[in-house]
């Protein structure tokens, strides 16, 4: 699979929980808490935002996000950084930065990163003080180009395939498209 050109990638991320995050709010009785939420970004693309968990320094989100990187963007990436910026929601002013987590992603092969706790750091989030951890599950699945020579066929395991038409010129390549027929599942000639 490594010799086939990469034509896309899919980033699957689950923000599971946070623990011992920094407190940004103080109640009338002196109890400290925060209303945390996480903004996810990969490269220059915003992936999404978690819901706000009220009055918690150890929130549970269990929210899944998916980012599809297509075409030229995928071929130009060899690695990228996933940034998870944590904020405390404030109703009457700008949300306060609580820190961030940065995860280096390899876009050279399919990778399932272990589900683990990542430390929260001040980083570039603008947070003056950061502490705690975020629990994440991260996977990168690459999409590779496949091709057949005229007259050849390929058995595809499983019951479903997605067939799309579209292309970018690869380095040194020539484009030629010739589709004579597609074999239906009940006609197995391979």
mmCIF file of C-alpha atoms in Angstrom, residues 90-94:
data_model
loop_
_atom_site.group_PDB
_atom_site.id
_atom_site.type_symbol
_atom_site.label_atom_id
_atom_site.label_comp_id
_atom_site.label_asym_id
_atom_site.label_seq_id
_atom_site.Cartn_x
_atom_site.Cartn_y
_atom_site.Cartn_z
ATOM 1 C CA UNK A 90 -18.195 32.891 29.683
ATOM 2 C CA UNK A 91 -21.656 34.210 28.842
ATOM 3 C CA UNK A 92 -20.864 37.938 29.048
ATOM 4 C CA UNK A 93 -17.257 38.063 27.825
ATOM 5 C CA UNK A 94 -14.839 36.184 25.588
#
